[in-house]
Coordinates of C-alpha atoms in Angstrom, one line a residue:
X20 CA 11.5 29.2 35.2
X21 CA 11.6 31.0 31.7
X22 CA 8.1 30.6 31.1
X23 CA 7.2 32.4 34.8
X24 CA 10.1 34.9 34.7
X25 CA 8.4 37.6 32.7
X26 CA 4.8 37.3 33.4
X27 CA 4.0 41.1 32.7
X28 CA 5.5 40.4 28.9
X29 CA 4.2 37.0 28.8
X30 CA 0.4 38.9 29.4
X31 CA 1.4 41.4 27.4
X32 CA 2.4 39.8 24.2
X33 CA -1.0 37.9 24.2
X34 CA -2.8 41.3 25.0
X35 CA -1.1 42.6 21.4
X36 CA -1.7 39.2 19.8
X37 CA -5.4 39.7 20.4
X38 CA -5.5 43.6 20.2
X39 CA -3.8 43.7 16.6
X40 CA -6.8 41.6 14.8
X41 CA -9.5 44.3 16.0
X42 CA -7.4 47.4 14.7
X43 CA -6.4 45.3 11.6
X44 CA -10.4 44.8 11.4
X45 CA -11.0 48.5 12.0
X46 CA -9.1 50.1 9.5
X47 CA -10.1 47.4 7.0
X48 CA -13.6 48.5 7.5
X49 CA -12.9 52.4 7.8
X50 CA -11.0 51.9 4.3
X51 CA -14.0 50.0 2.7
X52 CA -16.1 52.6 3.8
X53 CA -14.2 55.3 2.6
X54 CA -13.6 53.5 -0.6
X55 CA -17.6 52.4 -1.2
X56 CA -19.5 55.7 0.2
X57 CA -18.3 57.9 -2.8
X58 CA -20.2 54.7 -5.0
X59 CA -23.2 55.4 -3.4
X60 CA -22.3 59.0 -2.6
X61 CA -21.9 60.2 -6.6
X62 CA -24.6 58.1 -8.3
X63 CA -27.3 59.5 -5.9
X64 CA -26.2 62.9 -6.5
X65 CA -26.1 62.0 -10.3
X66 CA -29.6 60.7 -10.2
X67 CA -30.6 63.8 -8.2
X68 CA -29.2 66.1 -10.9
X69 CA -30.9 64.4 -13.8
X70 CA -34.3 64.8 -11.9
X71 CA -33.5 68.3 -12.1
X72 CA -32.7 68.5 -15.5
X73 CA -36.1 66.6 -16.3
X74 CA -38.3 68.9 -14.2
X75 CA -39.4 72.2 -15.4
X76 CA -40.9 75.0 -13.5
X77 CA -44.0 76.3 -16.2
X78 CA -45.2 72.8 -16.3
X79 CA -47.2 72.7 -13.2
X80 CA -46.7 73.6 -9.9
X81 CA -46.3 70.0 -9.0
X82 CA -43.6 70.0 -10.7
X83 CA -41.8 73.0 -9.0
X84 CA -42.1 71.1 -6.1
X85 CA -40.6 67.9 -7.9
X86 CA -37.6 70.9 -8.4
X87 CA -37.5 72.0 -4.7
X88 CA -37.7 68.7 -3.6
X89 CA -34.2 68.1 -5.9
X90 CA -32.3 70.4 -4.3
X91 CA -33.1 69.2 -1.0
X92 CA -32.0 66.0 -1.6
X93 CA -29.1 67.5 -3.0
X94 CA -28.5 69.0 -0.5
X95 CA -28.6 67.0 1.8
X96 CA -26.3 64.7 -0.2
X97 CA -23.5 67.1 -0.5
X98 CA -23.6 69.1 2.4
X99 CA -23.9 72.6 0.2
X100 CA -26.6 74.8 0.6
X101 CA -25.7 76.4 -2.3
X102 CA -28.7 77.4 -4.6
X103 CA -29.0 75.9 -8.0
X104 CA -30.8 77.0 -11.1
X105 CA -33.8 74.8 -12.1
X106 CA -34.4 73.6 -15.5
X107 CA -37.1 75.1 -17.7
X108 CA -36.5 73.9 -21.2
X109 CA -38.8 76.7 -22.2
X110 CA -36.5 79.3 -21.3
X111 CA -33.4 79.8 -23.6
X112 CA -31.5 80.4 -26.9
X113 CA -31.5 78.9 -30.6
X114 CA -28.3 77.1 -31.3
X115 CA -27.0 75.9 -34.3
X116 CA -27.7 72.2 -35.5
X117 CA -25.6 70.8 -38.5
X118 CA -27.7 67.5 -38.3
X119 CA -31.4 69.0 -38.5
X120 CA -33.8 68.5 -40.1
X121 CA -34.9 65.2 -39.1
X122 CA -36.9 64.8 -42.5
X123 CA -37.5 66.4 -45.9
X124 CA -40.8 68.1 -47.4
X125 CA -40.4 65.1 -50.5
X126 CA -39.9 62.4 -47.1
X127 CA -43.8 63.6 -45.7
X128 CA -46.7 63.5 -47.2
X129 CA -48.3 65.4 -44.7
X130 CA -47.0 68.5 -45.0
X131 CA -49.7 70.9 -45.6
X132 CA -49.2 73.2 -49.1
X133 CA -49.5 76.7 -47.6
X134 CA -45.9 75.1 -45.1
X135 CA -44.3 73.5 -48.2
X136 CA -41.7 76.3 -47.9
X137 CA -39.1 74.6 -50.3
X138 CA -41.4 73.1 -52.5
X139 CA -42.6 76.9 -53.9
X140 CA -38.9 78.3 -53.9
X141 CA -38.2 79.5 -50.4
X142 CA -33.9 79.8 -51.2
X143 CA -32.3 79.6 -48.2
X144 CA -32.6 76.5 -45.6
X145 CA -31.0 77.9 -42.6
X146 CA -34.0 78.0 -41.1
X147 CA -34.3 74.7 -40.6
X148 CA -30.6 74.0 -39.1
X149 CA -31.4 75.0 -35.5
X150 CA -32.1 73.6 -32.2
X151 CA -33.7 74.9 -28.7
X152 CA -30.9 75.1 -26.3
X153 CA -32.6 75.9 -22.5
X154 CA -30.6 78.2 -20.4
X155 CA -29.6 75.7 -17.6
X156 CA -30.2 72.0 -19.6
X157 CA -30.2 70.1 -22.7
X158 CA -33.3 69.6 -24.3
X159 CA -32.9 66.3 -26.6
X160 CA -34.5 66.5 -29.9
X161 CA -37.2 64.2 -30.8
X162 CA -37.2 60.4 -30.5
X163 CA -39.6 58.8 -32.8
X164 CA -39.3 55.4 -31.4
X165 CA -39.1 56.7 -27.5
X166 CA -42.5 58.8 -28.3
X167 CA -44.2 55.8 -29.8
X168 CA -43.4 53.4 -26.8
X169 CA -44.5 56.3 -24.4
X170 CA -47.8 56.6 -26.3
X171 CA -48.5 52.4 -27.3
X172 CA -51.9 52.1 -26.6
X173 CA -53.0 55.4 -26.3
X174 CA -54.4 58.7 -28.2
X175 CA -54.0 62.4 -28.9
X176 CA -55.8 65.1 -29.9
X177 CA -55.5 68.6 -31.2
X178 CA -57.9 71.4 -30.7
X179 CA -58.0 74.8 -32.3
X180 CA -56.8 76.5 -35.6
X181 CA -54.8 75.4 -38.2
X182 CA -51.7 76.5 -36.1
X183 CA -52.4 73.4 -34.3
X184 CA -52.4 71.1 -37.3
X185 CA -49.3 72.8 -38.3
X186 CA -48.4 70.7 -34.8
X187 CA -50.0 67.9 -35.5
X188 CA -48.2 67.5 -39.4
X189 CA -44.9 68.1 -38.1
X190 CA -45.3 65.1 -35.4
X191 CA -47.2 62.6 -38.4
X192 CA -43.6 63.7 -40.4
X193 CA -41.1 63.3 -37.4
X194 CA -42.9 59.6 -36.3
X195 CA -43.1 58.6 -40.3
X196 CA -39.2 58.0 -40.1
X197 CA -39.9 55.1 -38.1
X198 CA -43.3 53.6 -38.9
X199 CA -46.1 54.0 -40.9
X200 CA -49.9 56.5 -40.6
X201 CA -53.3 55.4 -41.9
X202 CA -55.5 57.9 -42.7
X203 CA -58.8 56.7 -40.4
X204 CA -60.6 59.6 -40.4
X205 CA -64.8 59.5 -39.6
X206 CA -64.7 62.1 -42.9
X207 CA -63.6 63.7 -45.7
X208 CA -63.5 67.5 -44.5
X209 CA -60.0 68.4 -44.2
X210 CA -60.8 69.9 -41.0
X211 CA -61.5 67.0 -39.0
X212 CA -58.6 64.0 -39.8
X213 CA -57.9 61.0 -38.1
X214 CA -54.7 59.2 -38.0
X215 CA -53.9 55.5 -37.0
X216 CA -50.8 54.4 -36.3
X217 CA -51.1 50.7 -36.5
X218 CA -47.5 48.8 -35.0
X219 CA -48.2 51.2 -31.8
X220 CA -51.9 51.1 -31.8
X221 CA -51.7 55.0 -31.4
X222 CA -54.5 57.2 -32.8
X223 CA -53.7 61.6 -33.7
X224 CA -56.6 63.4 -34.5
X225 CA -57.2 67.2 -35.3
X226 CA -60.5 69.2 -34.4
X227 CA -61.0 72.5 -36.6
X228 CA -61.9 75.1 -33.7
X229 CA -60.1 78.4 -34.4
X230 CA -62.5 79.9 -31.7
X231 CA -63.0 76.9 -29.3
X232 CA -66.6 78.1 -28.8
X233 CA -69.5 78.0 -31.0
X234 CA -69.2 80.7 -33.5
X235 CA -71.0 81.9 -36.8
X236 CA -69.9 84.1 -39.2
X237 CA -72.3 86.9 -39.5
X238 CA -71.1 89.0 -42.4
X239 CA -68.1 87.8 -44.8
X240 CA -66.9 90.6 -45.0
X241 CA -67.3 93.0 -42.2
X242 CA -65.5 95.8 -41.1
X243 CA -61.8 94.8 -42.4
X244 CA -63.0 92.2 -44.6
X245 CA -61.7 89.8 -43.3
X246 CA -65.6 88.8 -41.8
X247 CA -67.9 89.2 -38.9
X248 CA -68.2 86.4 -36.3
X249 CA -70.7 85.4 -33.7
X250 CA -68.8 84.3 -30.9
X251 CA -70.9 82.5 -28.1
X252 CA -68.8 82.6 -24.8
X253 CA -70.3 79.8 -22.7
X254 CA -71.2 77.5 -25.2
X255 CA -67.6 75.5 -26.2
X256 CA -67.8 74.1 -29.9
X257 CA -69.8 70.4 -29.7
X258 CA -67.5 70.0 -32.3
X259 CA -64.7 68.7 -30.3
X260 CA -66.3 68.5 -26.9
X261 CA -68.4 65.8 -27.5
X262 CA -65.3 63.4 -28.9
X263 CA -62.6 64.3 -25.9
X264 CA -63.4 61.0 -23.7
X265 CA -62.2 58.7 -26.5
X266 CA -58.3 60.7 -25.9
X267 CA -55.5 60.5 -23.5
X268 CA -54.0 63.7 -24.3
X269 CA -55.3 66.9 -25.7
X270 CA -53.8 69.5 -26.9
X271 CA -55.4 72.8 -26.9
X272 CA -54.6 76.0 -28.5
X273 CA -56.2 79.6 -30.3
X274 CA -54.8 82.8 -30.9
X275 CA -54.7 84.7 -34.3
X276 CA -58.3 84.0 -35.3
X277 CA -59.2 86.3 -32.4
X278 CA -58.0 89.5 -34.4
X279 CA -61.3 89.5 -36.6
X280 CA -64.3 91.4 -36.0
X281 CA -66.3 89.7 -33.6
X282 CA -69.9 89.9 -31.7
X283 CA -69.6 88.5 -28.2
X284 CA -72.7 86.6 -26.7
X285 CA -73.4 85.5 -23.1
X286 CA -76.6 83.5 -21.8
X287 CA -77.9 84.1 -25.1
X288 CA -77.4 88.1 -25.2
X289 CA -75.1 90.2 -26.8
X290 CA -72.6 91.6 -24.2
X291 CA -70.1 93.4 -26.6
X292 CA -67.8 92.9 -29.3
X293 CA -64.0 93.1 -30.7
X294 CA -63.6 96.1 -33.5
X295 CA -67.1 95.8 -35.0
X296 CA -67.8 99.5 -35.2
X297 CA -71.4 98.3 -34.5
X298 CA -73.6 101.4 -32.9
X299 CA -74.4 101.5 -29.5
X300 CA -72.4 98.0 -29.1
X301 CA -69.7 98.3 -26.2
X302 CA -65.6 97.1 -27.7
X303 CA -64.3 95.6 -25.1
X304 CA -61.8 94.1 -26.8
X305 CA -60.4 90.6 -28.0
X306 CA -59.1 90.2 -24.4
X307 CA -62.2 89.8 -22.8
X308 CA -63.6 86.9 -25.9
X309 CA -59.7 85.4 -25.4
X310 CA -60.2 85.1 -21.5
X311 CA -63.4 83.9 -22.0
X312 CA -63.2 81.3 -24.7
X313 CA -60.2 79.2 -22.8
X314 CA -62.3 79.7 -19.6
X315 CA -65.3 77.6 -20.8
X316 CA -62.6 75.4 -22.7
X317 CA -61.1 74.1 -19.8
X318 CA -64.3 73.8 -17.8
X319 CA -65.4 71.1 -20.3
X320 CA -62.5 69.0 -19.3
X321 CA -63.1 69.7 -15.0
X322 CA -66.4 68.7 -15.8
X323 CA -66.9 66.0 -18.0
X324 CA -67.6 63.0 -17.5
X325 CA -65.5 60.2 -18.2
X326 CA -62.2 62.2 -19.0
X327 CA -59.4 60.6 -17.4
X328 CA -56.9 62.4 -19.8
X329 CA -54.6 65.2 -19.6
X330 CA -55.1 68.4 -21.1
X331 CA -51.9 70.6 -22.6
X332 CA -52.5 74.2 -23.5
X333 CA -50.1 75.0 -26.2
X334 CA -49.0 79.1 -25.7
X335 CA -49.8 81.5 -28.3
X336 CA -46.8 81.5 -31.0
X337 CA -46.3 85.3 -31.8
X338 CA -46.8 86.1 -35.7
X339 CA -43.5 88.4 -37.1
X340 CA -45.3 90.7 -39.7
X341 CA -43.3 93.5 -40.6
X342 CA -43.6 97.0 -42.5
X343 CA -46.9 96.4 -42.3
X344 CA -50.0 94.6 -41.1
X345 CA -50.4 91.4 -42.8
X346 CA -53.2 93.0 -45.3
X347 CA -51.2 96.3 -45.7
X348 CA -47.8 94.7 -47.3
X349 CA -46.6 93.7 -43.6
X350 CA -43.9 90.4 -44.5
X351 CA -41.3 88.2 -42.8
X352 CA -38.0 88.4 -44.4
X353 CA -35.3 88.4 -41.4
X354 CA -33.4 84.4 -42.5
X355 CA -31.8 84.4 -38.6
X356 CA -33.4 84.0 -35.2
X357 CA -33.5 86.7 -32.8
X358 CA -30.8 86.6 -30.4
X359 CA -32.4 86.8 -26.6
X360 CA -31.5 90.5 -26.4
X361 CA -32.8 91.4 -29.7
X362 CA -36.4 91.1 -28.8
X363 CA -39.0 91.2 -25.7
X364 CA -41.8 89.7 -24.7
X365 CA -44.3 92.4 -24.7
X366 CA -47.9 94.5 -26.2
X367 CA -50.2 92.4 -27.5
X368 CA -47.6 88.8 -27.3
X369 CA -47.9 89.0 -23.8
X370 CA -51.3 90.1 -23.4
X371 CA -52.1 87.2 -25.2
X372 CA -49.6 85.0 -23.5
X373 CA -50.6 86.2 -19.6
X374 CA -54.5 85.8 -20.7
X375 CA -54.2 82.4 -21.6
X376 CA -51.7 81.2 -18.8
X377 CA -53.4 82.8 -15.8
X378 CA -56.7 80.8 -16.7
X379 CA -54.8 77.9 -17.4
X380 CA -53.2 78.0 -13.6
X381 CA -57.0 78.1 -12.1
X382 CA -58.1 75.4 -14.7
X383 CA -54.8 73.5 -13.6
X384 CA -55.7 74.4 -9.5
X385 CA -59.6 73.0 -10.5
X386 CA -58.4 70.6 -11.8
X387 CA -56.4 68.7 -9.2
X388 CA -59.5 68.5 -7.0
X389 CA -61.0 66.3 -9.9
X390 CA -58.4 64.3 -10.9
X391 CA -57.7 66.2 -14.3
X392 CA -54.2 66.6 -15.5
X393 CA -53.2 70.1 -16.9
X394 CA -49.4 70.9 -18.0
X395 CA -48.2 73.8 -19.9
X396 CA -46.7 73.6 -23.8
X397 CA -45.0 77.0 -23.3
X398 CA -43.9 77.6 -27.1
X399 CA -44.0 81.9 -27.0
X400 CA -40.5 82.5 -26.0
X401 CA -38.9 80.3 -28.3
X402 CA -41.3 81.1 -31.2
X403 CA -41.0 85.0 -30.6
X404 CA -37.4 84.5 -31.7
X405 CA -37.8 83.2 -34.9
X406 CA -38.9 85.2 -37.3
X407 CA -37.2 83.8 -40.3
X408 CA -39.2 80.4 -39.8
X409 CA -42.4 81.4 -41.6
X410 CA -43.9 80.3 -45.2
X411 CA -43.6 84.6 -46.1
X412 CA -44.4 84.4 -49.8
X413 CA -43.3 80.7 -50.5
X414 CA -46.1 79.3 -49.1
X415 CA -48.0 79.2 -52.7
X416 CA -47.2 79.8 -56.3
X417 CA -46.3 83.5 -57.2
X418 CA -48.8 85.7 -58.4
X419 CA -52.0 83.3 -57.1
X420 CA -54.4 85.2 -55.2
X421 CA -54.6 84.6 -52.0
X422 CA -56.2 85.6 -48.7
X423 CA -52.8 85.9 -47.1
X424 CA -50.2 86.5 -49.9
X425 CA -47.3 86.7 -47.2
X426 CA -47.8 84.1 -44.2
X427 CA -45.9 85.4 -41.0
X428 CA -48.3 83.3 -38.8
X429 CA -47.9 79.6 -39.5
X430 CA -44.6 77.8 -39.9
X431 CA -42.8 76.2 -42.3
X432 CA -41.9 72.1 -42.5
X433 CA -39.3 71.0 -42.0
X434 CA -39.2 74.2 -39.1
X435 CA -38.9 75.5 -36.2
X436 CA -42.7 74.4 -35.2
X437 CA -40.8 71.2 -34.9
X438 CA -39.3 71.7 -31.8
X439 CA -42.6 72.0 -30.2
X440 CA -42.9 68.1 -30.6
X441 CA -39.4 68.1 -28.8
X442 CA -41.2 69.5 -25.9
X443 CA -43.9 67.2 -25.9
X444 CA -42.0 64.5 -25.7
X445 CA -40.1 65.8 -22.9
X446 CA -43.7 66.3 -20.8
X447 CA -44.9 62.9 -22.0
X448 CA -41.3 61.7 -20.4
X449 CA -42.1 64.0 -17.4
X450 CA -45.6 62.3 -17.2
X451 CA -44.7 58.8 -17.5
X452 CA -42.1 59.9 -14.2
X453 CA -45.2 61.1 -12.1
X454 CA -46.7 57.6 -12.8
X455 CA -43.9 56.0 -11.9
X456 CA -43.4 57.6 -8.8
X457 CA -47.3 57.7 -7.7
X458 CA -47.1 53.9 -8.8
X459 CA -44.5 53.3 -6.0
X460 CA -46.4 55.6 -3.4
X461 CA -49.2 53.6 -3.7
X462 CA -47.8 49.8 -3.7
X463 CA -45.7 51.5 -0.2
X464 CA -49.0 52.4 1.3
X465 CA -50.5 49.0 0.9

């Protein structure tokens, strides 16, 4: 009788019995959720804002669209459409730094004379505690064993003036803290060197090209006295062209050389000239020989043959004379940077700067139909603010005579020229990304 006299809370008991389990299960697994979304949630969104911090928009247009496709995916991970600043590390202040430099003019053998800025008396060394701070990221500064794993195997030239081996001794002094160089070079003209670096099987070479084109000098003198040049448009300097297969990387770069007198040639004729006060000979200024020359540059890498490397034009690095041109008195003496709002990026700088980039972007549009790798080494801005980094006077013993008694073009070492290796590294990083990522593409496909 007791176990029929309540049917209705007989059923229903065994109703809650089984009901209770399924709710129990429910908010178990609403709580897991809950608790393991955010661990999935927040790294993702980490992840996404590192990309961003690695990508930067003057690189290539390949990687602005690396930088949109960030902030979709962040986005789309947070919900916000709210729009975020992308990283350029070329675009930004210089910050103090306590820790720089990295190494000492009597650490590097390597340091050319004329940038030994200590060694012939330079006082202060200010200029050497400072570091590139982008806008809207961090810009690490450089890591001798990271660059030497990214590079293992591999080679890298540079091309152009000795601005460019100013480059080129900076990275031999910031990699000798943790290895060792052989000088390998195919001869002895200090023009042309060769550096092996043997526990990475890494090779750094330098090609002497201050015009990138053939060029001759016709008079040594010429109308500032400073000489005449031949300059022959279409016909890159064999120099270097003829030796660019054997490299991974090149770096490319010209500018102040471009201020002499010069004759310009096309197909074999004269078509004009740069401040030759020649008769009957048309100026048409060093624009048109500037345009020109990294024109037929960059068509030797879009055309030839065997080139599987990627090509890096390094920006033109503003020179800071003052009171004067640098034959008239003109000197550096300023011991600070230029804050962003003490200076501008303007006249002849960006002439310069514009001229070089805009044939760069259709070299860089070329060269993605042929399989040839262009990215940007955008040094002006940061260079144009630093004035006080230059040799000036102590880049030789007082009272020698020399060509250019007060150097406001090259850089001293230990410097600010060094940061340029700090942005290298960051596109050989940026590179090695690509890979990775075009890498995993193509294993998805197959």
């Amino acid at each position: 009788m007791k176990a029929n006299s309540c049917p209705e809370l007989q059923n229903g008991s065994r109703t809650s019995l089984q009901n209770t389990p399924r709710i129990v299960l429910l908010l178990t697994a609403t709580l897991l959720l809950l608790a393991i979304i955010p661990l999935y949630l927040f790294p993702l969104l980490a992840t996404s804002l590192a990309w961003r911090s690695l990508s930067f928009s003057s690189s290539s247009s390949s990687s602005s669209s690396s930088s949109s496709s960030s902030d979709m995916v962040r986005e789309s991970i947070t919900g916000l459409g709210v729009a975020q600043h992308s990283c350029d590390i070329f675009r930004g202040e210089w910050v103090p730094n306590p820790n720089a430099p990295y190494y000492t003019n009597e650490s590097c053998w390597a340091i050319h004379e004329h940038q030994n800025c200590i060694k012939f008396g330079r006082p202060d060394t200010g200029f050497m505690k400072w570091r590139w701070k982008p806008t809207h990221c961090e810009l690490p500064v450089f890591n001798p064993a990271q660059f030497l794993e990214l590079v293992r195997g591999k080679s890298l030239a540079f091309v152009g003036d000795s601005v460019g081996r100013n480059q080129m001794q900076s990275l031999i002094c910031l990699l000798l803290r943790v290895t060792y160089v052989v000088d390998s070079s195919l001869t002895q003209d200090e023009k042309f060197r060769r550096y092996h670096l043997p526990t990475h099987n890494f090779t750094v070479a330098s090609f002497w090209s201050p015009f990138l084109v053939r060029a001759q000098e016709a008079d040594p003198n010429g109308p500032t006295l400073t000489g005449l040049f031949n300059l022959y448009l279409d016909e890159p300097d064999s120099n270097w062209t003829t030796k660019m297969t054997e490299f991974d990387y090149v770096i490319v770069s010209a500018g102040h050389w471009f201020f002499r007198p010069t004759m310009f040639y096309e197909g074999g004729q004269l078509v004009g000239c740069h401040y030759c006060l020649a008769p009957n000979v048309t100026d048409l200024t060093m624009y048109y020989s500037y345009r020109r020359v990294f024109r037929a540059a960059f068509r030797v890498f879009n055309s030839l043959e065997g080139f599987r490397g990627t090509v890096l034009l390094r920006t033109y690095a503003p020179s800071h004379f003052e009171n004067g041109e640098w034959d008239k008195g003109g000197n550096c003496v300023r011991r600070q940077p230029f804050r962003r709002e003490d200076t501008r990026l303007d006249g002849i700088n960006l002439e310069m700067y514009m001229t070089q980039v805009e044939e760069f972007r259709e070299a860089e549009r070329e060269g993605r139909e042929k399989g040839v790798r262009f990215r940007l080494l955008d040094t002006t801005d940061a260079m144009l603010l630093r004035p006080d980094g230059h040799p000036s006077r102590y880049g030789h013993l007082p009272h020698v005579n020399v060509t250019m008694y007060n150097d406001c073009v090259h850089w001293c070492l230990p410097g600010p020229i060094d940061t340029w290796n700090d942005f290298l590294l960051h596109i050989l990083k940026n590179e090695g990304g690509r890979a990775r990522s075009w890498n995993a593409r193509k294993s998805t496909i197959k």
